[in-house]
């Protein structure tokens, strides 16, 4: 535990890290400020529909109609009256046929895509039975708020955490080489075990999902800058390979590449939806995260063993 505190202390005394955190905070505040264009609608909608519940039915419409007369009340009432249960007669076959037309050259990929939409049909039937499409949420601005929260703000926060986490991990693993103390520290078996504490300190410092890969690169390579470059090439190169596979019609290879963390990050605003060609299994974003943790965790353990 004493060694772990020492490693945390190295990160805590790193001015560049705190400067980056301040810049991230400032950037996030700017992003939040950019969402002010919906703040008035959000607050006004919440005030007018307070106490009416979330299900748009006869009672909801009657209650909203009794609210004080205003242009915005009329706007909300028109939006509520125009809501329909889109799942009641939802045509999933056309959507399934559309995506299957892309991957039909690969029988395995086509089977996976067909099975995914069969499972989706069960979920749509459940949503139709429960009337989920008639939930109000934030009314006419639901789509815009959802896209801002998940497509913009959450993507930015997750990216910042990933980048800072990976750089922190690489800093810890390259610290001894930068200080020119690696030869003395790693000359003994006890000194080489210090690397395990570095990895543990880095993992607990930031997002573990994006650090296990950084731990492998930093452990196997003694140059922190080369480690960072290799990490960037692995992340960006895999995304480029996925695009090339789609252009070449190699859909099974494309399907395997959709499980990588970069692909999951790029589709963050569509998590827990069907994701089209970016997903070949139900709940693929969850499965990909679990597989990534398992594979990179095993890789980190093997890298530490090799280093020791």
PDB file of C-alpha atoms in Angstrom:
ATOM      1  CA  UNK A   1       0.000   0.000   0.000  1.00  0.00           C
ATOM      2  CA  UNK A   2       2.930   2.336   0.681  1.00  0.00           C
ATOM      3  CA  UNK A   3       4.195   1.850  -2.891  1.00  0.00           C
ATOM      4  CA  UNK A   4       0.715   2.554  -4.218  1.00  0.00           C
ATOM      5  CA  UNK A   5       0.622   5.851  -2.333  1.00  0.00           C
ATOM      6  CA  UNK A   6       4.009   6.789  -3.804  1.00  0.00           C
ATOM      7  CA  UNK A   7       2.732   6.205  -7.344  1.00  0.00           C
ATOM      8  CA  UNK A   8      -0.397   8.226  -6.674  1.00  0.00           C
ATOM      9  CA  UNK A   9       1.837  10.980  -5.303  1.00  0.00           C
ATOM     10  CA  UNK A  10       3.770  11.139  -8.593  1.00  0.00           C
ATOM     11  CA  UNK A  11       0.556  11.796 -10.466  1.00  0.00           C
ATOM     12  CA  UNK A  12      -0.703  14.285  -7.877  1.00  0.00           C
ATOM     13  CA  UNK A  13       2.540  16.302  -8.183  1.00  0.00           C
ATOM     14  CA  UNK A  14       2.396  16.426 -11.990  1.00  0.00           C
ATOM     15  CA  UNK A  15       1.513  20.043 -12.985  1.00  0.00           C
ATOM     16  CA  UNK A  16       0.615  19.055 -16.561  1.00  0.00           C
ATOM     17  CA  UNK A  17      -2.096  16.711 -15.299  1.00  0.00           C
ATOM     18  CA  UNK A  18      -3.800  19.379 -13.207  1.00  0.00           C
ATOM     19  CA  UNK A  19      -3.515  21.863 -16.071  1.00  0.00           C
ATOM     20  CA  UNK A  20      -5.207  19.358 -18.366  1.00  0.00           C
ATOM     21  CA  UNK A  21      -7.981  18.809 -15.816  1.00  0.00           C
ATOM     22  CA  UNK A  22      -8.601  22.556 -15.592  1.00  0.00           C
ATOM     23  CA  UNK A  23      -8.742  22.819 -19.385  1.00  0.00           C
ATOM     24  CA  UNK A  24     -11.179  19.893 -19.540  1.00  0.00           C
ATOM     25  CA  UNK A  25     -13.373  21.512 -16.901  1.00  0.00           C
ATOM     26  CA  UNK A  26     -13.385  24.802 -18.802  1.00  0.00           C
ATOM     27  CA  UNK A  27     -14.213  23.024 -22.065  1.00  0.00           C
ATOM     28  CA  UNK A  28     -17.046  21.094 -20.441  1.00  0.00           C
ATOM     29  CA  UNK A  29     -18.461  24.305 -19.001  1.00  0.00           C
ATOM     30  CA  UNK A  30     -18.483  25.768 -22.508  1.00  0.00           C
ATOM     31  CA  UNK A  31     -20.292  22.685 -23.780  1.00  0.00           C
ATOM     32  CA  UNK A  32     -22.867  22.904 -21.008  1.00  0.00           C
ATOM     33  CA  UNK A  33     -23.300  26.591 -21.789  1.00  0.00           C
ATOM     34  CA  UNK A  34     -23.987  25.732 -25.414  1.00  0.00           C
ATOM     35  CA  UNK A  35     -27.016  23.752 -24.239  1.00  0.00           C
ATOM     36  CA  UNK A  36     -28.671  26.893 -22.876  1.00  0.00           C
ATOM     37  CA  UNK A  37     -30.703  27.205 -26.068  1.00  0.00           C
ATOM     38  CA  UNK A  38     -32.946  24.420 -24.695  1.00  0.00           C
ATOM     39  CA  UNK A  39     -32.865  25.429 -21.043  1.00  0.00           C
ATOM     40  CA  UNK A  40     -35.901  27.697 -21.221  1.00  0.00           C
ATOM     41  CA  UNK A  41     -37.950  25.091 -23.086  1.00  0.00           C
ATOM     42  CA  UNK A  42     -36.861  22.420 -20.604  1.00  0.00           C
ATOM     43  CA  UNK A  43     -37.824  24.483 -17.546  1.00  0.00           C
ATOM     44  CA  UNK A  44     -41.069  25.731 -19.066  1.00  0.00           C
ATOM     45  CA  UNK A  45     -42.077  22.236 -20.150  1.00  0.00           C
ATOM     46  CA  UNK A  46     -41.334  20.831 -16.681  1.00  0.00           C
ATOM     47  CA  UNK A  47     -43.358  23.600 -15.027  1.00  0.00           C
ATOM     48  CA  UNK A  48     -46.398  23.151 -17.277  1.00  0.00           C
ATOM     49  CA  UNK A  49     -46.510  19.349 -17.097  1.00  0.00           C
ATOM     50  CA  UNK A  50     -45.638  19.026 -13.419  1.00  0.00           C
ATOM     51  CA  UNK A  51     -48.015  16.660 -11.657  1.00  0.00           C
ATOM     52  CA  UNK A  52     -49.465  15.284 -14.891  1.00  0.00           C
ATOM     53  CA  UNK A  53     -47.237  12.219 -15.016  1.00  0.00           C
ATOM     54  CA  UNK A  54     -45.172  10.985 -17.949  1.00  0.00           C
ATOM     55  CA  UNK A  55     -47.771   8.994 -19.908  1.00  0.00           C
ATOM     56  CA  UNK A  56     -49.602  11.043 -22.549  1.00  0.00           C
ATOM     57  CA  UNK A  57     -53.234   9.933 -22.225  1.00  0.00           C
ATOM     58  CA  UNK A  58     -56.608  11.582 -21.841  1.00  0.00           C
ATOM     59  CA  UNK A  59     -55.901  12.778 -18.313  1.00  0.00           C
ATOM     60  CA  UNK A  60     -52.549  14.245 -19.406  1.00  0.00           C
ATOM     61  CA  UNK A  61     -54.186  16.161 -22.288  1.00  0.00           C
ATOM     62  CA  UNK A  62     -57.025  17.418 -20.110  1.00  0.00           C
ATOM     63  CA  UNK A  63     -54.607  18.593 -17.428  1.00  0.00           C
ATOM     64  CA  UNK A  64     -52.373  20.342 -19.946  1.00  0.00           C
ATOM     65  CA  UNK A  65     -55.423  21.987 -21.533  1.00  0.00           C
ATOM     66  CA  UNK A  66     -56.397  23.475 -18.158  1.00  0.00           C
ATOM     67  CA  UNK A  67     -53.040  25.195 -17.765  1.00  0.00           C
ATOM     68  CA  UNK A  68     -53.040  29.007 -18.154  1.00  0.00           C
ATOM     69  CA  UNK A  69     -53.364  30.155 -21.748  1.00  0.00           C
ATOM     70  CA  UNK A  70     -50.040  30.923 -23.491  1.00  0.00           C
ATOM     71  CA  UNK A  71     -48.370  30.356 -26.839  1.00  0.00           C
ATOM     72  CA  UNK A  72     -46.012  27.789 -25.340  1.00  0.00           C
ATOM     73  CA  UNK A  73     -48.929  25.952 -23.680  1.00  0.00           C
ATOM     74  CA  UNK A  74     -50.576  25.704 -27.080  1.00  0.00           C
ATOM     75  CA  UNK A  75     -47.309  24.462 -28.586  1.00  0.00           C
ATOM     76  CA  UNK A  76     -46.970  21.705 -25.975  1.00  0.00           C
ATOM     77  CA  UNK A  77     -50.624  20.765 -26.306  1.00  0.00           C
ATOM     78  CA  UNK A  78     -50.269  20.456 -30.079  1.00  0.00           C
ATOM     79  CA  UNK A  79     -47.144  18.288 -29.647  1.00  0.00           C
ATOM     80  CA  UNK A  80     -48.899  16.038 -27.121  1.00  0.00           C
ATOM     81  CA  UNK A  81     -52.000  15.624 -29.296  1.00  0.00           C
ATOM     82  CA  UNK A  82     -49.791  14.689 -32.236  1.00  0.00           C
ATOM     83  CA  UNK A  83     -48.058  11.845 -30.402  1.00  0.00           C
ATOM     84  CA  UNK A  84     -48.834   8.345 -31.667  1.00  0.00           C
ATOM     85  CA  UNK A  85     -47.754   4.853 -30.671  1.00  0.00           C
ATOM     86  CA  UNK A  86     -45.108   4.355 -33.362  1.00  0.00           C
ATOM     87  CA  UNK A  87     -44.504   0.772 -32.201  1.00  0.00           C
ATOM     88  CA  UNK A  88     -48.094  -0.337 -32.845  1.00  0.00           C
ATOM     89  CA  UNK A  89     -47.495  -0.919 -36.573  1.00  0.00           C
ATOM     90  CA  UNK A  90     -43.704  -0.622 -36.701  1.00  0.00           C
ATOM     91  CA  UNK A  91     -42.346  -2.257 -39.871  1.00  0.00           C
ATOM     92  CA  UNK A  92     -39.092  -3.887 -38.811  1.00  0.00           C
ATOM     93  CA  UNK A  93     -38.794  -6.071 -41.913  1.00  0.00           C
ATOM     94  CA  UNK A  94     -37.883  -3.162 -44.172  1.00  0.00           C
ATOM     95  CA  UNK A  95     -35.119  -2.118 -41.785  1.00  0.00           C
ATOM     96  CA  UNK A  96     -33.815  -5.670 -41.524  1.00  0.00           C
ATOM     97  CA  UNK A  97     -33.868  -6.108 -45.295  1.00  0.00           C
ATOM     98  CA  UNK A  98     -32.048  -2.814 -45.768  1.00  0.00           C
ATOM     99  CA  UNK A  99     -29.054  -3.812 -43.619  1.00  0.00           C
ATOM    100  CA  UNK A 100     -29.062  -7.405 -44.791  1.00  0.00           C
ATOM    101  CA  UNK A 101     -28.667  -6.131 -48.350  1.00  0.00           C
ATOM    102  CA  UNK A 102     -25.272  -4.748 -47.322  1.00  0.00           C
ATOM    103  CA  UNK A 103     -23.901  -7.887 -45.673  1.00  0.00           C
ATOM    104  CA  UNK A 104     -25.504 -10.570 -47.859  1.00  0.00           C
ATOM    105  CA  UNK A 105     -22.110 -11.370 -49.434  1.00  0.00           C
ATOM    106  CA  UNK A 106     -21.055 -12.812 -46.061  1.00  0.00           C
ATOM    107  CA  UNK A 107     -23.455 -15.608 -44.939  1.00  0.00           C
ATOM    108  CA  UNK A 108     -22.287 -15.537 -41.313  1.00  0.00           C
ATOM    109  CA  UNK A 109     -22.648 -11.772 -41.029  1.00  0.00           C
ATOM    110  CA  UNK A 110     -26.087 -11.976 -42.640  1.00  0.00           C
ATOM    111  CA  UNK A 111     -27.215 -14.612 -40.119  1.00  0.00           C
ATOM    112  CA  UNK A 112     -25.983 -12.492 -37.204  1.00  0.00           C
ATOM    113  CA  UNK A 113     -27.756  -9.421 -38.539  1.00  0.00           C
ATOM    114  CA  UNK A 114     -30.990 -11.361 -39.055  1.00  0.00           C
ATOM    115  CA  UNK A 115     -30.847 -12.808 -35.539  1.00  0.00           C
ATOM    116  CA  UNK A 116     -30.252  -9.351 -34.102  1.00  0.00           C
ATOM    117  CA  UNK A 117     -33.398  -7.985 -35.699  1.00  0.00           C
ATOM    118  CA  UNK A 118     -35.387 -11.017 -34.583  1.00  0.00           C
ATOM    119  CA  UNK A 119     -34.443 -10.148 -31.006  1.00  0.00           C
ATOM    120  CA  UNK A 120     -35.258  -6.508 -31.707  1.00  0.00           C
ATOM    121  CA  UNK A 121     -38.733  -7.522 -32.883  1.00  0.00           C
ATOM    122  CA  UNK A 122     -39.366  -9.013 -29.429  1.00  0.00           C
ATOM    123  CA  UNK A 123     -38.363  -5.746 -27.775  1.00  0.00           C
ATOM    124  CA  UNK A 124     -40.565  -3.709 -30.114  1.00  0.00           C
ATOM    125  CA  UNK A 125     -43.518  -5.952 -29.279  1.00  0.00           C
ATOM    126  CA  UNK A 126     -42.869  -5.376 -25.575  1.00  0.00           C
ATOM    127  CA  UNK A 127     -42.629  -1.595 -26.059  1.00  0.00           C
ATOM    128  CA  UNK A 128     -45.886  -1.642 -27.998  1.00  0.00           C
ATOM    129  CA  UNK A 129     -47.654  -3.610 -25.268  1.00  0.00           C
ATOM    130  CA  UNK A 130     -46.470  -1.215 -22.553  1.00  0.00           C
ATOM    131  CA  UNK A 131     -47.220   1.920 -24.593  1.00  0.00           C
ATOM    132  CA  UNK A 132     -43.682   3.228 -24.118  1.00  0.00           C
ATOM    133  CA  UNK A 133     -43.942   5.452 -27.186  1.00  0.00           C
ATOM    134  CA  UNK A 134     -46.503   7.600 -25.357  1.00  0.00           C
ATOM    135  CA  UNK A 135     -44.120   8.621 -22.578  1.00  0.00           C
ATOM    136  CA  UNK A 136     -43.636  12.398 -22.500  1.00  0.00           C
ATOM    137  CA  UNK A 137     -40.029  12.734 -21.247  1.00  0.00           C
ATOM    138  CA  UNK A 138     -39.180  16.355 -22.200  1.00  0.00           C
ATOM    139  CA  UNK A 139     -41.767  16.629 -24.922  1.00  0.00           C
ATOM    140  CA  UNK A 140     -40.856  18.165 -28.285  1.00  0.00           C
ATOM    141  CA  UNK A 141     -37.218  18.748 -27.295  1.00  0.00           C
ATOM    142  CA  UNK A 142     -36.567  15.152 -26.163  1.00  0.00           C
ATOM    143  CA  UNK A 143     -34.524  14.337 -29.274  1.00  0.00           C
ATOM    144  CA  UNK A 144     -32.335  17.448 -29.024  1.00  0.00           C
ATOM    145  CA  UNK A 145     -31.641  16.995 -25.308  1.00  0.00           C
ATOM    146  CA  UNK A 146     -30.792  13.311 -25.825  1.00  0.00           C
ATOM    147  CA  UNK A 147     -28.360  14.114 -28.645  1.00  0.00           C
ATOM    148  CA  UNK A 148     -26.708  16.853 -26.580  1.00  0.00           C
ATOM    149  CA  UNK A 149     -26.306  14.681 -23.480  1.00  0.00           C
ATOM    150  CA  UNK A 150     -25.068  11.526 -25.219  1.00  0.00           C
ATOM    151  CA  UNK A 151     -23.738  12.693 -28.571  1.00  0.00           C
ATOM    152  CA  UNK A 152     -21.876  15.766 -27.277  1.00  0.00           C
ATOM    153  CA  UNK A 153     -21.421  16.048 -23.512  1.00  0.00           C
ATOM    154  CA  UNK A 154     -21.002  12.364 -22.621  1.00  0.00           C
ATOM    155  CA  UNK A 155     -18.719  11.797 -25.611  1.00  0.00           C
ATOM    156  CA  UNK A 156     -16.503  14.695 -24.500  1.00  0.00           C
ATOM    157  CA  UNK A 157     -16.311  13.560 -20.859  1.00  0.00           C
ATOM    158  CA  UNK A 158     -15.585   9.955 -21.825  1.00  0.00           C
ATOM    159  CA  UNK A 159     -12.889  11.043 -24.274  1.00  0.00           C
ATOM    160  CA  UNK A 160     -11.242  13.301 -21.718  1.00  0.00           C
ATOM    161  CA  UNK A 161     -11.233  10.552 -19.123  1.00  0.00           C
ATOM    162  CA  UNK A 162      -9.802   8.067 -21.621  1.00  0.00           C
ATOM    163  CA  UNK A 163      -7.002  10.367 -22.829  1.00  0.00           C
ATOM    164  CA  UNK A 164      -6.016  11.538 -19.339  1.00  0.00           C
ATOM    165  CA  UNK A 165      -6.178   7.979 -18.038  1.00  0.00           C
ATOM    166  CA  UNK A 166      -3.952   6.589 -20.780  1.00  0.00           C
ATOM    167  CA  UNK A 167      -1.436   9.417 -20.466  1.00  0.00           C
ATOM    168  CA  UNK A 168      -1.336   8.953 -16.683  1.00  0.00           C
ATOM    169  CA  UNK A 169      -0.671   5.246 -17.110  1.00  0.00           C
ATOM    170  CA  UNK A 170       2.105   5.861 -19.642  1.00  0.00           C
ATOM    171  CA  UNK A 171       3.621   8.534 -17.391  1.00  0.00           C
ATOM    172  CA  UNK A 172       3.830   6.136 -14.443  1.00  0.00           C
ATOM    173  CA  UNK A 173       5.290   3.310 -16.514  1.00  0.00           C
ATOM    174  CA  UNK A 174       7.848   5.602 -18.146  1.00  0.00           C
ATOM    175  CA  UNK A 175       8.749   7.575 -15.017  1.00  0.00           C
ATOM    176  CA  UNK A 176      11.832   5.541 -14.100  1.00  0.00           C
ATOM    177  CA  UNK A 177      13.234   5.824 -17.629  1.00  0.00           C
ATOM    178  CA  UNK A 178      12.642   9.580 -17.677  1.00  0.00           C
ATOM    179  CA  UNK A 179      14.421   9.977 -14.347  1.00  0.00           C
ATOM    180  CA  UNK A 180      17.241   7.630 -15.492  1.00  0.00           C
ATOM    181  CA  UNK A 181      16.720   5.384 -12.501  1.00  0.00           C
ATOM    182  CA  UNK A 182      15.349   2.381 -14.424  1.00  0.00           C
ATOM    183  CA  UNK A 183      18.663   0.483 -14.439  1.00  0.00           C
ATOM    184  CA  UNK A 184      18.914   0.627 -10.654  1.00  0.00           C
ATOM    185  CA  UNK A 185      15.247   0.047  -9.857  1.00  0.00           C
ATOM    186  CA  UNK A 186      14.579  -2.793 -12.298  1.00  0.00           C
ATOM    187  CA  UNK A 187      17.843  -4.620 -11.721  1.00  0.00           C
ATOM    188  CA  UNK A 188      16.292  -6.685  -8.927  1.00  0.00           C
ATOM    189  CA  UNK A 189      13.233  -8.887  -8.875  1.00  0.00           C
ATOM    190  CA  UNK A 190      11.740  -6.725  -6.118  1.00  0.00           C
ATOM    191  CA  UNK A 191      12.238  -3.602  -8.219  1.00  0.00           C
ATOM    192  CA  UNK A 192      10.562  -5.176 -11.213  1.00  0.00           C
ATOM    193  CA  UNK A 193       7.498  -5.905  -9.073  1.00  0.00           C
ATOM    194  CA  UNK A 194       7.106  -2.141  -8.729  1.00  0.00           C
ATOM    195  CA  UNK A 195       5.574  -2.167 -12.209  1.00  0.00           C
ATOM    196  CA  UNK A 196       2.542  -4.000 -10.828  1.00  0.00           C
ATOM    197  CA  UNK A 197       1.911  -1.192  -8.375  1.00  0.00           C
ATOM    198  CA  UNK A 198       2.262   1.327 -11.184  1.00  0.00           C
ATOM    199  CA  UNK A 199      -0.402  -0.449 -13.207  1.00  0.00           C
ATOM    200  CA  UNK A 200      -2.697  -0.685 -10.163  1.00  0.00           C
ATOM    201  CA  UNK A 201      -2.206   2.996  -9.400  1.00  0.00           C
ATOM    202  CA  UNK A 202      -2.969   3.960 -13.001  1.00  0.00           C
ATOM    203  CA  UNK A 203      -6.087   1.807 -13.180  1.00  0.00           C
ATOM    204  CA  UNK A 204      -7.520   3.276  -9.998  1.00  0.00           C
ATOM    205  CA  UNK A 205      -6.636   6.757 -11.194  1.00  0.00           C
ATOM    206  CA  UNK A 206      -8.906   6.848 -14.240  1.00  0.00           C
ATOM    207  CA  UNK A 207     -11.111   4.808 -16.542  1.00  0.00           C
ATOM    208  CA  UNK A 208     -10.028   1.200 -16.515  1.00  0.00           C
ATOM    209  CA  UNK A 209     -11.654   0.423 -19.860  1.00  0.00           C
ATOM    210  CA  UNK A 210      -9.197   2.622 -21.770  1.00  0.00           C
ATOM    211  CA  UNK A 211      -6.109   1.832 -19.607  1.00  0.00           C
ATOM    212  CA  UNK A 212      -5.588  -1.864 -19.935  1.00  0.00           C
ATOM    213  CA  UNK A 213      -4.247  -1.362 -23.574  1.00  0.00           C
ATOM    214  CA  UNK A 214      -2.047   1.511 -22.323  1.00  0.00           C
ATOM    215  CA  UNK A 215      -0.688  -0.725 -19.563  1.00  0.00           C
ATOM    216  CA  UNK A 216       0.422  -3.346 -22.103  1.00  0.00           C
ATOM    217  CA  UNK A 217       2.151  -0.794 -24.363  1.00  0.00           C
ATOM    218  CA  UNK A 218       3.824   0.978 -21.456  1.00  0.00           C
ATOM    219  CA  UNK A 219       5.016  -2.244 -19.851  1.00  0.00           C
ATOM    220  CA  UNK A 220       6.502  -3.809 -22.961  1.00  0.00           C
ATOM    221  CA  UNK A 221       8.057  -0.609 -24.362  1.00  0.00           C
ATOM    222  CA  UNK A 222      10.580   1.398 -22.366  1.00  0.00           C
ATOM    223  CA  UNK A 223      10.081   4.638 -24.307  1.00  0.00           C
ATOM    224  CA  UNK A 224       6.962   6.468 -23.132  1.00  0.00           C
ATOM    225  CA  UNK A 225       6.692   8.489 -26.357  1.00  0.00           C
ATOM    226  CA  UNK A 226       6.868   5.386 -28.538  1.00  0.00           C
ATOM    227  CA  UNK A 227       4.281   3.770 -26.277  1.00  0.00           C
ATOM    228  CA  UNK A 228       1.917   6.711 -26.769  1.00  0.00           C
ATOM    229  CA  UNK A 229       2.502   6.617 -30.534  1.00  0.00           C
ATOM    230  CA  UNK A 230       1.879   2.872 -30.702  1.00  0.00           C
ATOM    231  CA  UNK A 231      -1.280   3.265 -28.646  1.00  0.00           C
ATOM    232  CA  UNK A 232      -2.583   5.984 -30.972  1.00  0.00           C
ATOM    233  CA  UNK A 233      -1.777   3.872 -34.035  1.00  0.00           C
ATOM    234  CA  UNK A 234      -3.571   0.863 -32.571  1.00  0.00           C
ATOM    235  CA  UNK A 235      -6.696   2.854 -31.767  1.00  0.00           C
ATOM    236  CA  UNK A 236      -6.837   4.866 -34.993  1.00  0.00           C
ATOM    237  CA  UNK A 237      -5.557   2.062 -37.221  1.00  0.00           C
ATOM    238  CA  UNK A 238      -8.260  -0.319 -36.071  1.00  0.00           C
ATOM    239  CA  UNK A 239     -10.933   2.252 -36.932  1.00  0.00           C
ATOM    240  CA  UNK A 240      -9.383   2.719 -40.373  1.00  0.00           C
ATOM    241  CA  UNK A 241      -9.280  -1.052 -40.881  1.00  0.00           C
ATOM    242  CA  UNK A 242     -12.985  -1.242 -40.092  1.00  0.00           C
ATOM    243  CA  UNK A 243     -13.761   1.371 -42.762  1.00  0.00           C
ATOM    244  CA  UNK A 244     -11.589  -0.426 -45.314  1.00  0.00           C
ATOM    245  CA  UNK A 245     -13.325  -3.752 -44.627  1.00  0.00           C
ATOM    246  CA  UNK A 246     -16.726  -2.178 -45.256  1.00  0.00           C
ATOM    247  CA  UNK A 247     -15.511  -0.716 -48.552  1.00  0.00           C
ATOM    248  CA  UNK A 248     -14.091  -4.084 -49.625  1.00  0.00           C
ATOM    249  CA  UNK A 249     -17.221  -5.987 -48.594  1.00  0.00           C
ATOM    250  CA  UNK A 250     -15.364  -8.072 -45.995  1.00  0.00           C
ATOM    251  CA  UNK A 251     -18.333  -8.013 -43.668  1.00  0.00           C
ATOM    252  CA  UNK A 252     -17.285 -10.747 -41.255  1.00  0.00           C
ATOM    253  CA  UNK A 253     -13.994  -8.987 -40.581  1.00  0.00           C
ATOM    254  CA  UNK A 254     -15.935  -5.741 -40.315  1.00  0.00           C
ATOM    255  CA  UNK A 255     -18.268  -7.390 -37.784  1.00  0.00           C
ATOM    256  CA  UNK A 256     -15.318  -8.456 -35.620  1.00  0.00           C
ATOM    257  CA  UNK A 257     -13.855  -4.939 -35.734  1.00  0.00           C
ATOM    258  CA  UNK A 258     -17.109  -3.438 -34.448  1.00  0.00           C
ATOM    259  CA  UNK A 259     -16.242  -4.931 -31.047  1.00  0.00           C
ATOM    260  CA  UNK A 260     -13.226  -2.646 -30.605  1.00  0.00           C
ATOM    261  CA  UNK A 261     -13.378   0.209 -28.088  1.00  0.00           C
ATOM    262  CA  UNK A 262     -12.948   2.921 -30.741  1.00  0.00           C
ATOM    263  CA  UNK A 263     -15.993   1.669 -32.632  1.00  0.00           C
ATOM    264  CA  UNK A 264     -18.037   1.650 -29.438  1.00  0.00           C
ATOM    265  CA  UNK A 265     -16.895   5.195 -28.644  1.00  0.00           C
ATOM    266  CA  UNK A 266     -17.851   6.464 -32.100  1.00  0.00           C
ATOM    267  CA  UNK A 267     -21.410   5.188 -31.660  1.00  0.00           C
ATOM    268  CA  UNK A 268     -21.931   6.554 -28.154  1.00  0.00           C
ATOM    269  CA  UNK A 269     -25.038   8.539 -29.094  1.00  0.00           C
ATOM    270  CA  UNK A 270     -26.691   5.306 -30.231  1.00  0.00           C
ATOM    271  CA  UNK A 271     -25.848   3.068 -27.269  1.00  0.00           C
ATOM    272  CA  UNK A 272     -28.613   0.626 -26.290  1.00  0.00           C
ATOM    273  CA  UNK A 273     -30.297   0.954 -29.681  1.00  0.00           C
ATOM    274  CA  UNK A 274     -30.027  -1.355 -32.693  1.00  0.00           C
ATOM    275  CA  UNK A 275     -26.996   0.630 -34.087  1.00  0.00           C
ATOM    276  CA  UNK A 276     -27.489  -0.584 -37.662  1.00  0.00           C
ATOM    277  CA  UNK A 277     -24.249  -1.811 -39.254  1.00  0.00           C
ATOM    278  CA  UNK A 278     -22.278  -0.844 -36.143  1.00  0.00           C
ATOM    279  CA  UNK A 279     -23.658  -3.810 -34.230  1.00  0.00           C
ATOM    280  CA  UNK A 280     -24.169  -7.485 -35.071  1.00  0.00           C
ATOM    281  CA  UNK A 281     -25.334  -8.694 -31.646  1.00  0.00           C
ATOM    282  CA  UNK A 282     -27.931  -7.420 -29.180  1.00  0.00           C
ATOM    283  CA  UNK A 283     -26.325  -5.324 -26.419  1.00  0.00           C
ATOM    284  CA  UNK A 284     -23.058  -5.301 -28.355  1.00  0.00           C
ATOM    285  CA  UNK A 285     -21.745  -2.188 -26.588  1.00  0.00           C
ATOM    286  CA  UNK A 286     -22.020  -4.005 -23.254  1.00  0.00           C
ATOM    287  CA  UNK A 287     -20.509  -7.227 -24.610  1.00  0.00           C
ATOM    288  CA  UNK A 288     -17.632  -5.288 -26.216  1.00  0.00           C
ATOM    289  CA  UNK A 289     -16.806  -3.523 -22.962  1.00  0.00           C
ATOM    290  CA  UNK A 290     -16.744  -6.799 -21.044  1.00  0.00           C
ATOM    291  CA  UNK A 291     -14.599  -8.534 -23.658  1.00  0.00           C
ATOM    292  CA  UNK A 292     -12.250  -5.548 -23.792  1.00  0.00           C
ATOM    293  CA  UNK A 293     -11.729  -5.646 -20.043  1.00  0.00           C
ATOM    294  CA  UNK A 294     -11.106  -9.400 -20.081  1.00  0.00           C
ATOM    295  CA  UNK A 295      -8.721  -9.438 -23.062  1.00  0.00           C
ATOM    296  CA  UNK A 296      -6.728  -6.370 -22.047  1.00  0.00           C
ATOM    297  CA  UNK A 297      -6.632  -7.541 -18.440  1.00  0.00           C
ATOM    298  CA  UNK A 298      -5.123 -10.826 -19.555  1.00  0.00           C
ATOM    299  CA  UNK A 299      -2.703  -8.951 -21.811  1.00  0.00           C
ATOM    300  CA  UNK A 300      -1.629  -6.728 -18.922  1.00  0.00           C
ATOM    301  CA  UNK A 301      -1.021  -9.734 -16.694  1.00  0.00           C
ATOM    302  CA  UNK A 302       1.096 -11.419 -19.390  1.00  0.00           C
ATOM    303  CA  UNK A 303       3.012  -8.186 -20.028  1.00  0.00           C
ATOM    304  CA  UNK A 304       3.780  -7.812 -16.327  1.00  0.00           C
ATOM    305  CA  UNK A 305       4.933 -11.426 -16.156  1.00  0.00           C
ATOM    306  CA  UNK A 306       7.210 -10.885 -19.165  1.00  0.00           C
ATOM    307  CA  UNK A 307       8.575  -7.688 -17.619  1.00  0.00           C
ATOM    308  CA  UNK A 308       9.250  -9.455 -14.338  1.00  0.00           C
TER     309      UNK A 308
END
